[in-house]
């Protein structure tokens, strides 16, 4: 990692995920300061408000959103944070997305919950990077974690170069 202090990462879990799930735990073990709020299952707009409150309050360097959390990260005011979307379920929850070209999307071609074509559409529309990886939608296998680490490293270099 190119930054002297740990990266601050806001992690937005999926519909069946939790703040203590495998992905935020992995990021924390990698040395990052991970903030992972609990997001309710029933009200997307309320979860969006929670995510935006956290983005404003904790000023993360990077926001990582997984599945429904990816839809939140794509739709929210990120307060200048860079973004990594993991199998973002943006079409299932909210189609109002806005991404920068430095956004990174990770998605398994074997995902049977969120169609990888949805991520291909996002990457094409916004000119951001789509990386095919992982065994399935859960994205908690070694390959998926390695690509998540690489995405964090890529964005940390952009941040270190003062492009935040």
Tab-separated table of N, CA and C in Angstrom:
chain	number	residue	atom	x	y	z
A	1	UNK	N	0.843	-1.169	0.000
A	1	UNK	CA	0.000	0.000	0.000
A	1	UNK	C	0.890	1.235	0.000
A	2	UNK	N	0.543	2.234	-0.784
A	2	UNK	CA	1.360	3.419	-0.932
A	2	UNK	C	1.107	4.504	0.100
A	3	UNK	N	0.042	4.427	0.853
A	3	UNK	CA	-0.245	5.451	1.833
A	3	UNK	C	0.396	5.091	3.158
A	4	UNK	N	0.806	6.118	3.941
A	4	UNK	CA	1.456	5.866	5.219
A	4	UNK	C	0.456	5.418	6.269
A	5	UNK	N	-0.731	5.987	6.261
A	5	UNK	CA	-1.748	5.575	7.217
A	5	UNK	C	-2.663	4.560	6.550
A	6	UNK	N	-3.369	3.766	7.352
A	6	UNK	CA	-4.272	2.784	6.745
A	6	UNK	C	-5.358	3.482	5.924
A	7	UNK	N	-5.778	2.837	4.861
A	7	UNK	CA	-6.905	3.354	4.093
A	7	UNK	C	-8.170	3.207	4.913
A	8	UNK	N	-9.041	4.192	4.817
A	8	UNK	CA	-10.342	4.131	5.463
A	8	UNK	C	-11.330	3.641	4.411
A	9	UNK	N	-11.950	2.502	4.683
A	9	UNK	CA	-12.874	1.878	3.738
A	9	UNK	C	-14.255	1.780	4.358
A	10	UNK	N	-15.236	2.321	3.668
A	10	UNK	CA	-16.629	2.147	4.044
A	10	UNK	C	-17.130	0.930	3.273
A	11	UNK	N	-17.538	-0.105	4.007
A	11	UNK	CA	-18.011	-1.333	3.374
A	11	UNK	C	-19.521	-1.415	3.500
A	12	UNK	N	-20.190	-1.585	2.369
A	12	UNK	CA	-21.648	-1.708	2.326
A	12	UNK	C	-22.005	-3.134	1.936
A	13	UNK	N	-22.559	-3.872	2.889
A	13	UNK	CA	-22.841	-5.293	2.677
A	13	UNK	C	-24.076	-5.506	1.817
A	14	UNK	N	-24.210	-6.730	1.350
A	14	UNK	CA	-25.348	-7.114	0.523
A	14	UNK	C	-26.570	-7.456	1.348
A	15	UNK	N	-27.603	-7.846	0.657
A	15	UNK	CA	-28.891	-8.135	1.290
A	15	UNK	C	-28.765	-9.204	2.374
A	16	UNK	N	-28.017	-10.239	2.103
A	16	UNK	CA	-27.832	-11.321	3.080
A	16	UNK	C	-26.527	-11.181	3.860
A	17	UNK	N	-25.785	-10.120	3.599
A	17	UNK	CA	-24.508	-9.914	4.278
A	17	UNK	C	-24.677	-9.224	5.619
A	18	UNK	N	-23.542	-9.092	6.315
A	18	UNK	CA	-23.524	-8.410	7.601
A	18	UNK	C	-22.262	-7.552	7.686
A	19	UNK	N	-22.245	-6.610	8.619
A	19	UNK	CA	-21.041	-5.801	8.815
A	19	UNK	C	-19.825	-6.628	9.252
A	20	UNK	N	-20.054	-7.823	9.768
A	20	UNK	CA	-18.964	-8.689	10.237
A	20	UNK	C	-18.674	-9.820	9.258
A	21	UNK	N	-19.119	-9.684	8.012
A	21	UNK	CA	-18.969	-10.740	7.021
A	21	UNK	C	-17.537	-10.946	6.564
A	22	UNK	N	-17.360	-11.869	5.645
A	22	UNK	CA	-16.023	-12.268	5.203
A	22	UNK	C	-15.278	-11.156	4.467
A	23	UNK	N	-15.963	-10.362	3.673
A	23	UNK	CA	-15.267	-9.311	2.913
A	23	UNK	C	-14.791	-8.160	3.802
A	24	UNK	N	-15.635	-7.595	4.677
A	24	UNK	CA	-15.097	-6.549	5.554
A	24	UNK	C	-14.033	-7.096	6.511
A	25	UNK	N	-14.196	-8.341	6.944
A	25	UNK	CA	-13.185	-8.958	7.813
A	25	UNK	C	-11.869	-9.107	7.064
A	26	UNK	N	-11.931	-9.534	5.816
A	26	UNK	CA	-10.721	-9.665	4.993
A	26	UNK	C	-10.015	-8.317	4.842
A	27	UNK	N	-10.788	-7.276	4.534
A	27	UNK	CA	-10.200	-5.941	4.354
A	27	UNK	C	-9.568	-5.436	5.652
A	28	UNK	N	-10.210	-5.712	6.747
A	28	UNK	CA	-9.668	-5.312	8.047
A	28	UNK	C	-8.363	-6.051	8.351
A	29	UNK	N	-8.336	-7.338	8.091
A	29	UNK	CA	-7.123	-8.136	8.319
A	29	UNK	C	-5.987	-7.694	7.405
A	30	UNK	N	-6.325	-7.091	6.268
A	30	UNK	CA	-5.307	-6.587	5.340
A	30	UNK	C	-4.722	-5.256	5.827
A	31	UNK	N	-5.215	-4.747	6.954
A	31	UNK	CA	-4.641	-3.549	7.541
A	31	UNK	C	-5.402	-2.262	7.307
A	32	UNK	N	-6.582	-2.368	6.722
A	32	UNK	CA	-7.375	-1.173	6.452
A	32	UNK	C	-8.312	-0.891	7.624
A	33	UNK	N	-8.659	0.363	7.796
A	33	UNK	CA	-9.660	0.757	8.777
A	33	UNK	C	-11.016	0.619	8.088
A	34	UNK	N	-11.800	-0.372	8.501
A	34	UNK	CA	-13.057	-0.685	7.831
A	34	UNK	C	-14.232	-0.252	8.705
A	35	UNK	N	-15.084	0.551	8.121
A	35	UNK	CA	-16.333	0.961	8.753
A	35	UNK	C	-17.429	0.255	7.986
A	36	UNK	N	-18.242	-0.539	8.686
A	36	UNK	CA	-19.265	-1.344	8.016
A	36	UNK	C	-20.582	-1.216	8.775
A	37	UNK	N	-21.424	-0.274	8.367
A	37	UNK	CA	-22.706	-0.112	9.061
A	37	UNK	C	-23.680	-1.241	8.742
A	38	UNK	N	-24.587	-1.478	9.678
A	38	UNK	CA	-25.668	-2.430	9.439
A	38	UNK	C	-26.701	-1.756	8.546
A	39	UNK	N	-27.071	-2.441	7.488
A	39	UNK	CA	-28.038	-1.911	6.534
A	39	UNK	C	-29.260	-2.827	6.503
A	40	UNK	N	-30.421	-2.260	6.747
A	40	UNK	CA	-31.646	-3.055	6.757
A	40	UNK	C	-31.955	-3.651	5.400
A	41	UNK	N	-32.727	-4.723	5.406
A	41	UNK	CA	-33.078	-5.425	4.175
A	41	UNK	C	-34.293	-4.836	3.473
A	42	UNK	N	-35.149	-4.171	4.218
A	42	UNK	CA	-36.473	-3.849	3.696
A	42	UNK	C	-36.588	-2.534	2.942
A	43	UNK	N	-35.740	-1.565	3.227
A	43	UNK	CA	-35.934	-0.231	2.680
A	43	UNK	C	-34.645	0.276	2.042
A	44	UNK	N	-34.574	0.180	0.707
A	44	UNK	CA	-33.374	0.606	-0.013
A	44	UNK	C	-33.072	2.073	0.245
A	45	UNK	N	-34.089	2.928	0.203
A	45	UNK	CA	-33.862	4.365	0.391
A	45	UNK	C	-33.337	4.684	1.786
A	46	UNK	N	-33.815	3.973	2.793
A	46	UNK	CA	-33.293	4.183	4.151
A	46	UNK	C	-31.828	3.727	4.224
A	47	UNK	N	-31.511	2.605	3.598
A	47	UNK	CA	-30.119	2.139	3.557
A	47	UNK	C	-29.236	3.140	2.819
A	48	UNK	N	-29.779	3.755	1.775
A	48	UNK	CA	-29.043	4.768	1.029
A	48	UNK	C	-28.732	5.974	1.931
A	49	UNK	N	-29.697	6.389	2.714
A	49	UNK	CA	-29.479	7.502	3.649
A	49	UNK	C	-28.404	7.151	4.674
A	50	UNK	N	-28.443	5.937	5.187
A	50	UNK	CA	-27.436	5.492	6.154
A	50	UNK	C	-26.051	5.510	5.517
A	51	UNK	N	-25.943	4.948	4.320
A	51	UNK	CA	-24.651	4.909	3.619
A	51	UNK	C	-24.113	6.314	3.377
A	52	UNK	N	-24.969	7.227	2.953
A	52	UNK	CA	-24.525	8.598	2.699
A	52	UNK	C	-24.128	9.316	3.989
A	53	UNK	N	-24.831	9.044	5.077
A	53	UNK	CA	-24.445	9.622	6.376
A	53	UNK	C	-23.046	9.159	6.775
A	54	UNK	N	-22.788	7.877	6.586
A	54	UNK	CA	-21.470	7.345	6.915
A	54	UNK	C	-20.399	7.922	5.995
A	55	UNK	N	-20.705	8.046	4.712
A	55	UNK	CA	-19.722	8.600	3.768
A	55	UNK	C	-19.373	10.041	4.133
A	56	UNK	N	-20.355	10.773	4.564
A	56	UNK	CA	-20.106	12.165	4.953
A	56	UNK	C	-19.388	12.235	6.297
A	57	UNK	N	-19.807	11.409	7.235
A	57	UNK	CA	-19.266	11.468	8.587
A	57	UNK	C	-17.867	10.912	8.744
A	58	UNK	N	-17.576	9.796	8.086
A	58	UNK	CA	-16.261	9.164	8.291
A	58	UNK	C	-15.278	9.484	7.176
A	59	UNK	N	-15.740	10.117	6.102
A	59	UNK	CA	-14.874	10.508	4.988
A	59	UNK	C	-13.939	9.385	4.544
A	60	UNK	N	-14.506	8.287	4.025
A	60	UNK	CA	-13.672	7.163	3.594
A	60	UNK	C	-12.854	7.503	2.355
A	61	UNK	N	-11.743	6.790	2.209
A	61	UNK	CA	-10.949	6.882	0.983
A	61	UNK	C	-11.626	6.092	-0.129
A	62	UNK	N	-12.155	4.921	0.255
A	62	UNK	CA	-12.758	3.995	-0.699
A	62	UNK	C	-14.066	3.480	-0.119
A	63	UNK	N	-15.059	3.333	-0.984
A	63	UNK	CA	-16.303	2.669	-0.609
A	63	UNK	C	-16.360	1.364	-1.390
A	64	UNK	N	-16.537	0.264	-0.676
A	64	UNK	CA	-16.692	-1.046	-1.291
A	64	UNK	C	-18.125	-1.486	-1.043
A	65	UNK	N	-18.843	-1.771	-2.121
A	65	UNK	CA	-20.219	-2.231	-1.994
A	65	UNK	C	-20.387	-3.580	-2.652
A	66	UNK	N	-21.009	-4.503	-1.931
A	66	UNK	CA	-21.207	-5.858	-2.431
A	66	UNK	C	-22.681	-6.121	-2.694
A	67	UNK	N	-23.016	-6.524	-3.910
A	67	UNK	CA	-24.361	-6.878	-4.338
A	67	UNK	C	-25.322	-5.709	-4.092
A	68	UNK	N	-26.248	-5.824	-3.145
A	68	UNK	CA	-27.139	-4.698	-2.852
A	68	UNK	C	-26.325	-3.502	-2.355
A	69	UNK	N	-25.265	-3.769	-1.607
A	69	UNK	CA	-24.369	-2.699	-1.179
A	69	UNK	C	-23.681	-2.042	-2.366
A	70	UNK	N	-23.463	-2.799	-3.434
A	70	UNK	CA	-22.913	-2.235	-4.663
A	70	UNK	C	-23.902	-1.309	-5.337
A	71	UNK	N	-25.189	-1.676	-5.281
A	71	UNK	CA	-26.226	-0.787	-5.816
A	71	UNK	C	-26.259	0.505	-5.012
A	72	UNK	N	-26.117	0.399	-3.696
A	72	UNK	CA	-26.071	1.594	-2.849
A	72	UNK	C	-24.868	2.461	-3.203
A	73	UNK	N	-23.701	1.828	-3.306
A	73	UNK	CA	-22.468	2.577	-3.593
A	73	UNK	C	-22.531	3.263	-4.949
A	74	UNK	N	-23.198	2.638	-5.904
A	74	UNK	CA	-23.309	3.222	-7.241
A	74	UNK	C	-24.306	4.373	-7.280
A	75	UNK	N	-25.296	4.351	-6.397
A	75	UNK	CA	-26.354	5.350	-6.417
A	75	UNK	C	-26.105	6.521	-5.471
A	76	UNK	N	-25.234	6.359	-4.510
A	76	UNK	CA	-25.110	7.340	-3.426
A	76	UNK	C	-24.157	8.484	-3.728
A	77	UNK	N	-24.264	9.528	-2.939
A	77	UNK	CA	-23.269	10.592	-2.916
A	77	UNK	C	-22.087	10.041	-2.124
A	78	UNK	N	-20.980	9.825	-2.786
A	78	UNK	CA	-19.821	9.175	-2.165
A	78	UNK	C	-18.874	10.168	-1.498
A	79	UNK	N	-19.193	11.426	-1.513
A	79	UNK	CA	-18.389	12.430	-0.828
A	79	UNK	C	-16.924	12.385	-1.269
A	80	UNK	N	-16.699	12.117	-2.550
A	80	UNK	CA	-15.353	12.122	-3.104
A	80	UNK	C	-14.586	10.818	-2.990
A	81	UNK	N	-15.172	9.808	-2.357
A	81	UNK	CA	-14.477	8.526	-2.192
A	81	UNK	C	-14.439	7.761	-3.513
A	82	UNK	N	-13.399	6.984	-3.689
A	82	UNK	CA	-13.305	6.057	-4.819
A	82	UNK	C	-14.212	4.868	-4.540
A	83	UNK	N	-14.519	4.082	-5.562
A	83	UNK	CA	-15.493	3.015	-5.359
A	83	UNK	C	-15.081	1.704	-6.021
A	84	UNK	N	-15.371	0.621	-5.288
A	84	UNK	CA	-15.241	-0.748	-5.800
A	84	UNK	C	-16.605	-1.400	-5.628
A	85	UNK	N	-17.135	-1.918	-6.717
A	85	UNK	CA	-18.417	-2.602	-6.685
A	85	UNK	C	-18.182	-4.095	-6.890
A	86	UNK	N	-18.750	-4.897	-6.009
A	86	UNK	CA	-18.626	-6.342	-6.106
A	86	UNK	C	-19.987	-6.893	-6.496
A	87	UNK	N	-20.089	-7.423	-7.713
A	87	UNK	CA	-21.352	-7.975	-8.233
A	87	UNK	C	-22.528	-7.061	-7.893
A	88	UNK	N	-22.462	-5.807	-8.344
A	88	UNK	CA	-23.479	-4.839	-7.932
A	88	UNK	C	-24.875	-5.158	-8.487
A	89	UNK	N	-25.837	-5.195	-7.591
A	89	UNK	CA	-27.219	-5.526	-7.967
A	89	UNK	C	-28.011	-4.254	-8.276
A	90	UNK	N	-27.418	-3.381	-9.050
A	90	UNK	CA	-28.018	-2.067	-9.298
A	90	UNK	C	-29.340	-2.142	-10.050
A	91	UNK	N	-29.497	-3.105	-10.919
A	91	UNK	CA	-30.757	-3.213	-11.666
A	91	UNK	C	-31.891	-3.755	-10.790
A	92	UNK	N	-31.550	-4.513	-9.775
A	92	UNK	CA	-32.570	-5.079	-8.894
A	92	UNK	C	-33.077	-4.071	-7.875
A	93	UNK	N	-32.247	-3.086	-7.536
A	93	UNK	CA	-32.616	-2.178	-6.459
A	93	UNK	C	-32.746	-0.721	-6.879
A	94	UNK	N	-31.894	-0.263	-7.750
A	94	UNK	CA	-31.924	1.153	-8.116
A	94	UNK	C	-31.147	1.328	-9.400
A	95	UNK	N	-31.757	1.945	-10.364
A	95	UNK	CA	-31.058	2.121	-11.631
A	95	UNK	C	-30.400	3.491	-11.757
A	96	UNK	N	-30.532	4.337	-10.735
A	96	UNK	CA	-29.905	5.661	-10.804
A	96	UNK	C	-28.458	5.550	-10.328
A	97	UNK	N	-27.591	5.266	-11.246
A	97	UNK	CA	-26.180	5.103	-10.912
A	97	UNK	C	-25.372	6.231	-11.518
A	98	UNK	N	-24.237	6.469	-10.910
A	98	UNK	CA	-23.287	7.425	-11.450
A	98	UNK	C	-21.901	6.996	-10.980
A	99	UNK	N	-21.051	6.655	-11.912
A	99	UNK	CA	-19.711	6.184	-11.585
A	99	UNK	C	-18.667	7.020	-12.300
A	100	UNK	N	-17.475	7.058	-11.719
A	100	UNK	CA	-16.326	7.678	-12.362
A	100	UNK	C	-15.583	6.601	-13.141
A	101	UNK	N	-14.739	7.041	-14.065
A	101	UNK	CA	-14.004	6.055	-14.860
A	101	UNK	C	-12.981	5.281	-14.036
A	102	UNK	N	-12.637	5.764	-12.838
A	102	UNK	CA	-11.700	5.005	-12.013
A	102	UNK	C	-12.398	4.003	-11.088
A	103	UNK	N	-13.717	3.889	-11.190
A	103	UNK	CA	-14.438	2.861	-10.434
A	103	UNK	C	-13.999	1.484	-10.927
A	104	UNK	N	-14.001	0.525	-10.004
A	104	UNK	CA	-13.622	-0.844	-10.348
A	104	UNK	C	-14.773	-1.765	-9.966
A	105	UNK	N	-15.144	-2.626	-10.903
A	105	UNK	CA	-16.213	-3.597	-10.678
A	105	UNK	C	-15.598	-4.997	-10.720
A	106	UNK	N	-15.902	-5.796	-9.717
A	106	UNK	CA	-15.486	-7.199	-9.669
A	106	UNK	C	-16.745	-8.048	-9.796
A	107	UNK	N	-16.721	-9.016	-10.711
A	107	UNK	CA	-17.918	-9.831	-10.913
A	107	UNK	C	-17.530	-11.203	-11.455
A	108	UNK	N	-18.147	-12.223	-10.924
A	108	UNK	CA	-17.912	-13.588	-11.396
A	108	UNK	C	-18.777	-13.891	-12.612
A	109	UNK	N	-18.190	-14.546	-13.591
A	109	UNK	CA	-18.962	-14.973	-14.755
A	109	UNK	C	-19.900	-16.135	-14.383
A	110	UNK	N	-19.688	-16.717	-13.211
A	110	UNK	CA	-20.539	-17.828	-12.753
A	110	UNK	C	-21.565	-17.374	-11.710
A	111	UNK	N	-21.803	-16.077	-11.652
A	111	UNK	CA	-22.777	-15.520	-10.709
A	111	UNK	C	-24.180	-15.923	-11.148
A	112	UNK	N	-24.915	-16.585	-10.276
A	112	UNK	CA	-26.279	-16.995	-10.614
A	112	UNK	C	-27.334	-16.147	-9.906
A	113	UNK	N	-26.904	-15.043	-9.294
A	113	UNK	CA	-27.834	-14.150	-8.594
A	113	UNK	C	-27.939	-12.799	-9.305
A	114	UNK	N	-26.794	-12.228	-9.660
A	114	UNK	CA	-26.769	-10.969	-10.402
A	114	UNK	C	-26.067	-11.237	-11.733
A	115	UNK	N	-26.737	-10.948	-12.812
A	115	UNK	CA	-26.205	-11.222	-14.149
A	115	UNK	C	-24.954	-10.369	-14.405
A	116	UNK	N	-23.883	-11.007	-14.814
A	116	UNK	CA	-22.640	-10.299	-15.105
A	116	UNK	C	-22.842	-9.265	-16.215
A	117	UNK	N	-23.836	-9.462	-17.048
A	117	UNK	CA	-24.118	-8.487	-18.114
A	117	UNK	C	-24.513	-7.129	-17.537
A	118	UNK	N	-25.090	-7.117	-16.333
A	118	UNK	CA	-25.416	-5.841	-15.686
A	118	UNK	C	-24.143	-5.052	-15.387
A	119	UNK	N	-23.096	-5.750	-14.941
A	119	UNK	CA	-21.818	-5.085	-14.677
A	119	UNK	C	-21.133	-4.677	-15.969
A	120	UNK	N	-21.277	-5.498	-17.009
A	120	UNK	CA	-20.727	-5.124	-18.316
A	120	UNK	C	-21.382	-3.833	-18.817
A	121	UNK	N	-22.670	-3.712	-18.590
A	121	UNK	CA	-23.389	-2.500	-18.988
A	121	UNK	C	-22.860	-1.272	-18.227
A	122	UNK	N	-22.649	-1.411	-16.924
A	122	UNK	CA	-22.093	-0.302	-16.133
A	122	UNK	C	-20.705	0.091	-16.622
A	123	UNK	N	-19.859	-0.910	-16.829
A	123	UNK	CA	-18.490	-0.635	-17.267
A	123	UNK	C	-18.480	0.076	-18.613
A	124	UNK	N	-19.332	-0.359	-19.508
A	124	UNK	CA	-19.417	0.270	-20.824
A	124	UNK	C	-19.931	1.708	-20.710
A	125	UNK	N	-20.982	1.890	-19.941
A	125	UNK	CA	-21.619	3.205	-19.826
A	125	UNK	C	-20.692	4.247	-19.199
A	126	UNK	N	-19.914	3.845	-18.183
A	126	UNK	CA	-19.093	4.815	-17.446
A	126	UNK	C	-17.598	4.721	-17.753
A	127	UNK	N	-17.209	3.753	-18.571
A	127	UNK	CA	-15.796	3.625	-18.929
A	127	UNK	C	-14.921	3.165	-17.776
A	128	UNK	N	-15.524	2.466	-16.831
A	128	UNK	CA	-14.735	1.994	-15.682
A	128	UNK	C	-14.264	0.559	-15.919
A	129	UNK	N	-13.455	0.080	-15.026
A	129	UNK	CA	-12.827	-1.229	-15.166
A	129	UNK	C	-13.727	-2.333	-14.625
A	130	UNK	N	-13.913	-3.372	-15.400
A	130	UNK	CA	-14.616	-4.575	-14.964
A	130	UNK	C	-13.615	-5.716	-14.952
A	131	UNK	N	-13.520	-6.381	-13.812
A	131	UNK	CA	-12.612	-7.521	-13.663
A	131	UNK	C	-13.455	-8.760	-13.395
A	132	UNK	N	-13.304	-9.766	-14.243
A	132	UNK	CA	-13.993	-11.030	-14.056
A	132	UNK	C	-13.176	-11.881	-13.097
A	133	UNK	N	-13.787	-12.269	-11.993
A	133	UNK	CA	-13.073	-13.083	-11.009
A	133	UNK	C	-14.075	-13.743	-10.074
A	134	UNK	N	-13.598	-14.650	-9.289
A	134	UNK	CA	-14.417	-15.272	-8.262
A	134	UNK	C	-15.170	-16.491	-8.742
A	135	UNK	N	-15.539	-17.312	-7.761
A	135	UNK	CA	-16.219	-18.567	-8.057
A	135	UNK	C	-17.722	-18.414	-8.241
A	136	UNK	N	-18.316	-17.398	-7.562
A	136	UNK	CA	-19.762	-17.234	-7.623
A	136	UNK	C	-20.144	-15.857	-7.075
A	137	UNK	N	-21.414	-15.634	-6.862
A	137	UNK	CA	-21.899	-14.337	-6.404
A	137	UNK	C	-21.314	-13.930	-5.050
A	138	UNK	N	-21.070	-14.857	-4.188
A	138	UNK	CA	-20.597	-14.544	-2.827
A	138	UNK	C	-19.223	-13.870	-2.829
A	139	UNK	N	-18.399	-14.157	-3.804
A	139	UNK	CA	-17.093	-13.491	-3.972
A	139	UNK	C	-16.254	-13.528	-2.685
A	140	UNK	N	-16.202	-14.696	-2.063
A	140	UNK	CA	-15.400	-14.824	-0.856
A	140	UNK	C	-14.357	-15.940	-0.963
A	141	UNK	N	-14.006	-16.263	-2.178
A	141	UNK	CA	-12.960	-17.252	-2.425
A	141	UNK	C	-11.611	-16.536	-2.562
A	142	UNK	N	-10.537	-17.304	-2.565
A	142	UNK	CA	-9.178	-16.724	-2.612
A	142	UNK	C	-8.968	-15.831	-3.823
A	143	UNK	N	-9.439	-16.251	-4.989
A	143	UNK	CA	-9.259	-15.448	-6.198
A	143	UNK	C	-9.981	-14.104	-6.064
A	144	UNK	N	-11.216	-14.143	-5.602
A	144	UNK	CA	-11.982	-12.901	-5.451
A	144	UNK	C	-11.294	-11.967	-4.455
A	145	UNK	N	-10.813	-12.510	-3.346
A	145	UNK	CA	-10.114	-11.675	-2.357
A	145	UNK	C	-8.830	-11.090	-2.932
A	146	UNK	N	-8.115	-11.869	-3.738
A	146	UNK	CA	-6.882	-11.353	-4.352
A	146	UNK	C	-7.192	-10.189	-5.292
A	147	UNK	N	-8.255	-10.303	-6.059
A	147	UNK	CA	-8.628	-9.205	-6.957
A	147	UNK	C	-9.184	-8.008	-6.181
A	148	UNK	N	-9.866	-8.256	-5.074
A	148	UNK	CA	-10.311	-7.160	-4.218
A	148	UNK	C	-9.105	-6.410	-3.669
A	149	UNK	N	-8.102	-7.141	-3.202
A	149	UNK	CA	-6.870	-6.506	-2.712
A	149	UNK	C	-6.201	-5.683	-3.810
A	150	UNK	N	-6.162	-6.233	-5.014
A	150	UNK	CA	-5.568	-5.505	-6.139
A	150	UNK	C	-6.331	-4.243	-6.479
A	151	UNK	N	-7.655	-4.300	-6.408
A	151	UNK	CA	-8.484	-3.118	-6.687
A	151	UNK	C	-8.238	-2.044	-5.631
A	152	UNK	N	-8.156	-2.445	-4.376
A	152	UNK	CA	-7.861	-1.484	-3.304
A	152	UNK	C	-6.493	-0.856	-3.536
A	153	UNK	N	-5.518	-1.658	-3.904
A	153	UNK	CA	-4.168	-1.144	-4.170
A	153	UNK	C	-4.175	-0.153	-5.337
A	154	UNK	N	-4.872	-0.484	-6.391
A	154	UNK	CA	-4.964	0.422	-7.547
A	154	UNK	C	-5.554	1.766	-7.141
A	155	UNK	N	-6.656	1.724	-6.408
A	155	UNK	CA	-7.284	2.984	-5.991
A	155	UNK	C	-6.434	3.727	-4.969
A	156	UNK	N	-5.696	3.003	-4.133
A	156	UNK	CA	-4.816	3.685	-3.166
A	156	UNK	C	-3.706	4.444	-3.894
A	157	UNK	N	-3.246	3.909	-5.011
A	157	UNK	CA	-2.231	4.615	-5.808
A	157	UNK	C	-2.801	5.880	-6.441
A	158	UNK	N	-4.043	5.794	-6.909
A	158	UNK	CA	-4.704	6.977	-7.443
A	158	UNK	C	-4.874	8.045	-6.359
A	159	UNK	N	-5.288	7.604	-5.181
A	159	UNK	CA	-5.453	8.521	-4.053
A	159	UNK	C	-4.121	9.156	-3.676
A	160	UNK	N	-3.073	8.323	-3.628
A	160	UNK	CA	-1.734	8.828	-3.267
A	160	UNK	C	-1.220	9.839	-4.282
A	161	UNK	N	-1.635	9.689	-5.521
A	161	UNK	CA	-1.231	10.636	-6.567
A	161	UNK	C	-2.037	11.938	-6.525
A	162	UNK	N	-2.941	12.038	-5.542
A	162	UNK	CA	-3.693	13.267	-5.355
A	162	UNK	C	-4.879	13.451	-6.253
A	163	UNK	N	-5.442	12.343	-6.753
A	163	UNK	CA	-6.573	12.429	-7.663
A	163	UNK	C	-7.877	12.245	-6.907
A	164	UNK	N	-7.835	12.182	-5.587
A	164	UNK	CA	-9.052	11.964	-4.799
A	164	UNK	C	-10.006	13.119	-4.941
